[in-house]
Amino acid sequence: MLKLPRNAAGARRVDDRRVISGIIHVLQSGCRWQDCPSQYGPPTTIYNRFHRWSGRRVWHRILAALVAMDGREFQAIDSTTAKAHRSAGGGKGADAQAIGRSRGGRTTKIHAVVDAKGRPLAFEITPGQLGDVRAALALIAPLPPAKHLAADAAYDSNGLRQFLTERGTLPVIPNNPTRRRFHPFDKLAYKARNIIERMFCRLKDWRRIATRYDKLAANFSSAVAIAAVIIWWAN
């Protein structure tokens, strides 16, 4: 069983349930940490707990504990971008903090894989200009092989198709019109790919994910992990 860290030194510990509720309120509403309602506890405590646990990847481990036994039938992969607010600038090294320049301006890209119920199995954040297929292999490889994996034409790559086939997964990817040799394509199975679009809509209901305010990539990634955990509970 995954337990929350309880070995921090200092004054008497504020209740974890109340602090986590405050963290969720800030991430969902998009307010500043200092504007978090007082019933959740001191804003400094709420932010420090979020930031400290982000550095220890606590939120990611909670998500990993949920997804460890799922996603073997059908998976879908895609990405979405989050506009970086001016307050997200100033982190040490823009690329290191997963902020890049694309046609949408300064953005961060969220790459994700979901299961047949639209629950996030894995995600990665990168600078906004990174191509989708470049992040795909590292995202899919740690997951249990699924029978089918659906993706849009941005993932039409011989290397990705071969990787999926060798692990026993049938690629459900439309052919790029510029291809000389077309691969078989199951249009009926592809219709289920919309589950990842719906997941991104739920993810972007969280204001601090739809717009990135965090300077640090680790903190923004943790915000996505927390939202992903809530999506699991809601499904």
mmCIF file of C-alpha atoms in Angstrom:
data_model
loop_
_atom_site.group_PDB
_atom_site.id
_atom_site.type_symbol
_atom_site.label_atom_id
_atom_site.label_comp_id
_atom_site.label_asym_id
_atom_site.label_seq_id
_atom_site.Cartn_x
_atom_site.Cartn_y
_atom_site.Cartn_z
ATOM 1 C CA MET A 1 0.000 0.000 0.000
ATOM 2 C CA LEU A 2 1.314 3.459 -0.957
ATOM 3 C CA LYS A 3 1.594 5.766 2.055
ATOM 4 C CA LEU A 4 1.968 9.540 2.041
ATOM 5 C CA PRO A 5 5.313 10.883 3.367
ATOM 6 C CA ARG A 6 5.161 11.698 7.073
ATOM 7 C CA ASN A 7 8.803 12.227 8.010
ATOM 8 C CA ALA A 8 9.066 16.007 7.504
ATOM 9 C CA ALA A 9 10.502 17.956 10.438
ATOM 10 C CA GLY A 10 8.879 21.111 11.752
ATOM 11 C CA ALA A 11 5.725 22.260 13.542
ATOM 12 C CA ARG A 12 2.713 20.011 14.190
ATOM 13 C CA ARG A 13 1.583 18.488 10.898
ATOM 14 C CA VAL A 14 -1.488 19.967 9.215
ATOM 15 C CA ASP A 15 -4.098 17.360 8.219
ATOM 16 C CA ASP A 16 -3.202 15.767 4.855
ATOM 17 C CA ARG A 17 -6.839 15.502 3.724
ATOM 18 C CA ARG A 18 -7.422 19.226 4.212
ATOM 19 C CA VAL A 19 -4.155 20.198 2.513
ATOM 20 C CA ILE A 20 -4.757 17.923 -0.488
ATOM 21 C CA SER A 21 -8.271 19.399 -0.821
ATOM 22 C CA GLY A 22 -6.639 22.841 -0.913
ATOM 23 C CA ILE A 23 -4.179 21.721 -3.594
ATOM 24 C CA ILE A 24 -7.026 20.373 -5.719
ATOM 25 C CA HIS A 25 -8.990 23.616 -5.258
ATOM 26 C CA VAL A 26 -6.074 25.730 -6.518
ATOM 27 C CA LEU A 27 -5.401 23.463 -9.510
ATOM 28 C CA GLN A 28 -9.061 23.299 -10.518
ATOM 29 C CA SER A 29 -9.932 26.966 -9.996
ATOM 30 C CA GLY A 30 -6.674 28.427 -11.336
ATOM 31 C CA CYS A 31 -6.326 30.841 -8.409
ATOM 32 C CA ARG A 32 -2.980 31.893 -6.946
ATOM 33 C CA TRP A 33 -1.684 29.759 -4.111
ATOM 34 C CA GLN A 34 -1.878 32.741 -1.763
ATOM 35 C CA ASP A 35 -5.592 33.123 -2.603
ATOM 36 C CA CYS A 36 -6.526 29.600 -1.518
ATOM 37 C CA PRO A 37 -9.482 29.791 0.941
ATOM 38 C CA SER A 38 -8.434 29.720 4.587
ATOM 39 C CA GLN A 39 -10.531 26.634 5.417
ATOM 40 C CA TYR A 40 -7.881 24.549 3.642
ATOM 41 C CA GLY A 41 -5.125 25.797 5.912
ATOM 42 C CA PRO A 42 -2.228 28.253 5.474
ATOM 43 C CA PRO A 43 -1.509 28.854 1.737
ATOM 44 C CA THR A 44 2.225 28.474 2.359
ATOM 45 C CA THR A 45 1.667 25.015 3.830
ATOM 46 C CA ILE A 46 -0.520 23.993 0.899
ATOM 47 C CA TYR A 47 2.021 25.106 -1.709
ATOM 48 C CA ASN A 48 5.012 23.704 0.188
ATOM 49 C CA ARG A 49 3.358 20.306 0.541
ATOM 50 C CA PHE A 50 2.519 20.273 -3.182
ATOM 51 C CA HIS A 51 6.012 21.392 -4.188
ATOM 52 C CA ARG A 52 7.857 19.072 -1.809
ATOM 53 C CA TRP A 53 5.840 16.025 -2.851
ATOM 54 C CA SER A 54 6.280 16.991 -6.507
ATOM 55 C CA GLY A 55 10.039 16.768 -6.072
ATOM 56 C CA ARG A 56 9.600 13.307 -4.579
ATOM 57 C CA ARG A 57 7.178 12.266 -7.378
ATOM 58 C CA VAL A 58 4.568 11.253 -4.814
ATOM 59 C CA TRP A 59 1.687 12.217 -7.116
ATOM 60 C CA HIS A 60 3.139 10.139 -9.966
ATOM 61 C CA ARG A 61 3.528 7.118 -7.692
ATOM 62 C CA ILE A 62 -0.129 7.366 -6.680
ATOM 63 C CA LEU A 63 -1.135 7.324 -10.351
ATOM 64 C CA ALA A 64 1.224 4.417 -11.081
ATOM 65 C CA ALA A 65 -0.373 2.398 -8.265
ATOM 66 C CA LEU A 66 -3.780 2.860 -9.913
ATOM 67 C CA VAL A 67 -2.766 1.932 -13.454
ATOM 68 C CA ALA A 68 -0.468 -1.009 -12.691
ATOM 69 C CA MET A 69 -3.041 -3.670 -13.587
ATOM 70 C CA ASP A 70 -4.991 -2.064 -16.415
ATOM 71 C CA GLY A 71 -4.845 -1.100 -20.075
ATOM 72 C CA ARG A 72 -4.323 -4.501 -21.701
ATOM 73 C CA GLU A 73 -7.230 -4.504 -24.168
ATOM 74 C CA PHE A 74 -7.242 -1.128 -25.904
ATOM 75 C CA GLN A 75 -5.039 1.935 -25.653
ATOM 76 C CA ALA A 76 -5.057 5.304 -27.397
ATOM 77 C CA ILE A 77 -2.262 7.870 -27.582
ATOM 78 C CA ASP A 78 -2.319 11.572 -28.447
ATOM 79 C CA SER A 79 -1.125 14.953 -27.195
ATOM 80 C CA THR A 80 -2.503 18.375 -26.337
ATOM 81 C CA THR A 81 -0.848 21.706 -25.662
ATOM 82 C CA ALA A 82 -1.144 24.076 -22.717
ATOM 83 C CA LYS A 83 -0.439 27.760 -23.206
ATOM 84 C CA ALA A 84 2.326 28.971 -20.885
ATOM 85 C CA HIS A 85 1.293 32.068 -18.923
ATOM 86 C CA ARG A 86 3.872 34.829 -18.473
ATOM 87 C CA SER A 87 4.214 33.759 -14.831
ATOM 88 C CA ALA A 88 5.563 30.393 -16.050
ATOM 89 C CA GLY A 89 8.705 32.113 -17.332
ATOM 90 C CA GLY A 90 11.862 32.396 -15.297
ATOM 91 C CA GLY A 91 12.502 28.728 -14.613
ATOM 92 C CA LYS A 92 16.104 27.650 -15.101
ATOM 93 C CA GLY A 93 16.356 26.680 -18.787
ATOM 94 C CA ALA A 94 13.148 26.854 -20.845
ATOM 95 C CA ASP A 95 13.699 23.446 -22.487
ATOM 96 C CA ALA A 96 14.538 21.890 -19.124
ATOM 97 C CA GLN A 97 11.211 23.233 -17.829
ATOM 98 C CA ALA A 98 9.301 21.843 -20.847
ATOM 99 C CA ILE A 99 8.363 25.213 -22.351
ATOM 100 C CA GLY A 100 8.920 25.655 -26.070
ATOM 101 C CA ARG A 101 7.846 27.851 -28.937
ATOM 102 C CA SER A 102 5.341 26.593 -31.484
ATOM 103 C CA ARG A 103 2.717 28.202 -33.691
ATOM 104 C CA GLY A 104 0.651 28.696 -30.548
ATOM 105 C CA GLY A 105 3.397 30.707 -28.862
ATOM 106 C CA ARG A 106 5.078 29.524 -25.647
ATOM 107 C CA THR A 107 3.523 26.156 -24.892
ATOM 108 C CA THR A 108 3.957 22.874 -23.063
ATOM 109 C CA LYS A 109 2.771 19.655 -24.680
ATOM 110 C CA ILE A 110 1.081 16.880 -22.697
ATOM 111 C CA HIS A 111 1.493 13.436 -24.287
ATOM 112 C CA ALA A 112 -0.787 10.744 -22.870
ATOM 113 C CA VAL A 113 -1.961 7.151 -23.241
ATOM 114 C CA VAL A 114 -5.426 6.091 -22.045
ATOM 115 C CA ASP A 115 -7.236 2.785 -21.635
ATOM 116 C CA ALA A 116 -10.588 1.714 -23.065
ATOM 117 C CA LYS A 117 -12.421 3.683 -20.350
ATOM 118 C CA GLY A 118 -10.528 6.888 -21.101
ATOM 119 C CA ARG A 119 -8.436 6.699 -17.928
ATOM 120 C CA PRO A 120 -4.845 7.977 -18.184
ATOM 121 C CA LEU A 121 -2.269 5.178 -18.103
ATOM 122 C CA ALA A 122 0.840 7.295 -18.686
ATOM 123 C CA PHE A 123 1.751 10.836 -19.636
ATOM 124 C CA GLU A 124 4.804 12.970 -20.335
ATOM 125 C CA ILE A 125 5.259 16.711 -20.673
ATOM 126 C CA THR A 126 7.627 18.208 -23.258
ATOM 127 C CA PRO A 127 8.269 21.559 -24.924
ATOM 128 C CA GLY A 128 5.365 22.421 -27.208
ATOM 129 C CA GLN A 129 7.264 22.061 -30.469
ATOM 130 C CA LEU A 130 8.205 18.387 -29.977
ATOM 131 C CA GLY A 131 6.612 16.077 -32.558
ATOM 132 C CA ASP A 132 4.094 13.562 -31.243
ATOM 133 C CA VAL A 133 5.748 10.428 -32.577
ATOM 134 C CA ARG A 134 9.101 11.318 -30.966
ATOM 135 C CA ALA A 135 7.579 10.903 -27.502
ATOM 136 C CA ALA A 136 5.529 7.812 -28.298
ATOM 137 C CA LEU A 137 8.015 4.965 -27.806
ATOM 138 C CA ALA A 138 9.198 6.058 -24.361
ATOM 139 C CA LEU A 139 5.589 6.576 -23.256
ATOM 140 C CA ILE A 140 4.245 3.221 -24.481
ATOM 141 C CA ALA A 141 7.210 0.939 -23.686
ATOM 142 C CA PRO A 142 6.725 0.716 -19.868
ATOM 143 C CA LEU A 143 3.006 -0.144 -20.255
ATOM 144 C CA PRO A 144 1.660 -3.691 -20.608
ATOM 145 C CA PRO A 145 1.123 -4.484 -24.319
ATOM 146 C CA ALA A 146 -2.447 -3.892 -25.453
ATOM 147 C CA LYS A 147 -4.287 -5.792 -28.183
ATOM 148 C CA HIS A 148 -4.923 -2.537 -30.070
ATOM 149 C CA LEU A 149 -3.404 0.937 -29.941
ATOM 150 C CA ALA A 150 -5.158 3.804 -31.725
ATOM 151 C CA ALA A 151 -3.475 7.030 -32.785
ATOM 152 C CA ASP A 152 -3.997 9.709 -35.417
ATOM 153 C CA ALA A 153 -1.906 10.187 -38.575
ATOM 154 C CA ALA A 154 0.762 12.141 -36.673
ATOM 155 C CA TYR A 155 1.908 8.750 -35.343
ATOM 156 C CA ASP A 156 2.141 7.104 -38.780
ATOM 157 C CA SER A 157 5.740 5.945 -38.499
ATOM 158 C CA ASN A 158 7.333 2.710 -39.690
ATOM 159 C CA GLY A 159 9.401 2.556 -36.508
ATOM 160 C CA LEU A 160 6.365 2.895 -34.232
ATOM 161 C CA ARG A 161 4.356 0.378 -36.254
ATOM 162 C CA GLN A 162 7.187 -2.148 -36.028
ATOM 163 C CA PHE A 163 7.603 -1.569 -32.295
ATOM 164 C CA LEU A 164 3.896 -2.160 -31.671
ATOM 165 C CA THR A 165 3.743 -5.241 -33.881
ATOM 166 C CA GLU A 166 6.760 -6.838 -32.189
ATOM 167 C CA ARG A 167 5.122 -6.470 -28.767
ATOM 168 C CA GLY A 168 1.882 -8.040 -30.027
ATOM 169 C CA THR A 169 -0.140 -4.834 -30.441
ATOM 170 C CA LEU A 170 -2.144 -4.117 -33.581
ATOM 171 C CA PRO A 171 -1.571 -0.487 -34.700
ATOM 172 C CA VAL A 172 -4.824 1.342 -35.454
ATOM 173 C CA ILE A 173 -3.260 4.323 -37.217
ATOM 174 C CA PRO A 174 -4.506 5.980 -40.432
ATOM 175 C CA ASN A 175 -2.031 6.142 -43.292
ATOM 176 C CA ASN A 176 -0.432 9.455 -44.151
ATOM 177 C CA PRO A 177 -1.552 10.379 -47.708
ATOM 178 C CA THR A 178 2.099 10.807 -48.736
ATOM 179 C CA ARG A 179 2.832 7.117 -48.072
ATOM 180 C CA ARG A 180 3.887 4.929 -50.990
ATOM 181 C CA ARG A 181 3.010 1.676 -49.218
ATOM 182 C CA PHE A 182 -0.256 1.697 -47.297
ATOM 183 C CA HIS A 183 -0.831 -0.444 -44.204
ATOM 184 C CA PRO A 184 -4.129 -2.155 -43.295
ATOM 185 C CA PHE A 185 -6.342 0.173 -41.269
ATOM 186 C CA ASP A 186 -9.351 -0.764 -39.111
ATOM 187 C CA LYS A 187 -11.733 2.202 -39.419
ATOM 188 C CA LEU A 188 -14.231 0.703 -36.981
ATOM 189 C CA ALA A 189 -11.631 0.283 -34.207
ATOM 190 C CA TYR A 190 -10.336 3.787 -34.913
ATOM 191 C CA LYS A 191 -13.687 5.287 -33.893
ATOM 192 C CA ALA A 192 -12.833 4.476 -30.273
ATOM 193 C CA ARG A 193 -9.872 6.877 -30.401
ATOM 194 C CA ASN A 194 -12.145 9.732 -29.353
ATOM 195 C CA ILE A 195 -11.832 8.522 -25.751
ATOM 196 C CA ILE A 196 -8.483 10.287 -25.448
ATOM 197 C CA GLU A 197 -9.951 13.523 -26.800
ATOM 198 C CA ARG A 198 -12.630 13.334 -24.112
ATOM 199 C CA MET A 199 -9.974 12.701 -21.485
ATOM 200 C CA PHE A 200 -8.068 15.820 -22.565
ATOM 201 C CA CYS A 201 -11.311 17.819 -22.247
ATOM 202 C CA ARG A 202 -11.691 16.624 -18.640
ATOM 203 C CA LEU A 203 -8.017 17.340 -17.998
ATOM 204 C CA LYS A 204 -8.366 20.907 -19.253
ATOM 205 C CA ASP A 205 -11.316 21.551 -16.974
ATOM 206 C CA TRP A 206 -8.494 22.113 -14.466
ATOM 207 C CA ARG A 207 -7.593 25.763 -15.015
ATOM 208 C CA ARG A 208 -3.934 25.408 -13.994
ATOM 209 C CA ILE A 209 -3.525 22.673 -16.621
ATOM 210 C CA ALA A 210 -5.409 24.367 -19.462
ATOM 211 C CA THR A 211 -3.075 27.321 -18.824
ATOM 212 C CA ARG A 212 0.334 26.628 -17.357
ATOM 213 C CA TYR A 213 1.262 28.991 -14.512
ATOM 214 C CA ASP A 214 4.041 26.901 -12.943
ATOM 215 C CA LYS A 215 7.671 27.805 -13.595
ATOM 216 C CA LEU A 216 8.897 24.291 -12.820
ATOM 217 C CA ALA A 217 8.173 21.356 -15.100
ATOM 218 C CA ALA A 218 8.040 19.053 -12.061
ATOM 219 C CA ASN A 219 5.188 21.049 -10.536
ATOM 220 C CA PHE A 220 3.187 21.246 -13.761
ATOM 221 C CA SER A 221 3.696 17.515 -14.298
ATOM 222 C CA SER A 222 2.431 16.885 -10.765
ATOM 223 C CA ALA A 223 -0.684 18.947 -11.474
ATOM 224 C CA VAL A 224 -1.396 16.678 -14.454
ATOM 225 C CA ALA A 225 -0.766 13.585 -12.298
ATOM 226 C CA ILE A 226 -3.240 14.775 -9.642
ATOM 227 C CA ALA A 227 -5.902 15.495 -12.271
ATOM 228 C CA ALA A 228 -5.267 12.062 -13.798
ATOM 229 C CA VAL A 229 -5.827 10.423 -10.400
ATOM 230 C CA ILE A 230 -9.138 12.298 -9.998
ATOM 231 C CA ILE A 231 -10.189 11.166 -13.497
ATOM 232 C CA TRP A 232 -9.540 7.590 -12.365
ATOM 233 C CA TRP A 233 -11.769 8.068 -9.324
ATOM 234 C CA ALA A 234 -14.517 9.622 -11.472
ATOM 235 C CA ASN A 235 -14.503 6.616 -13.819
#
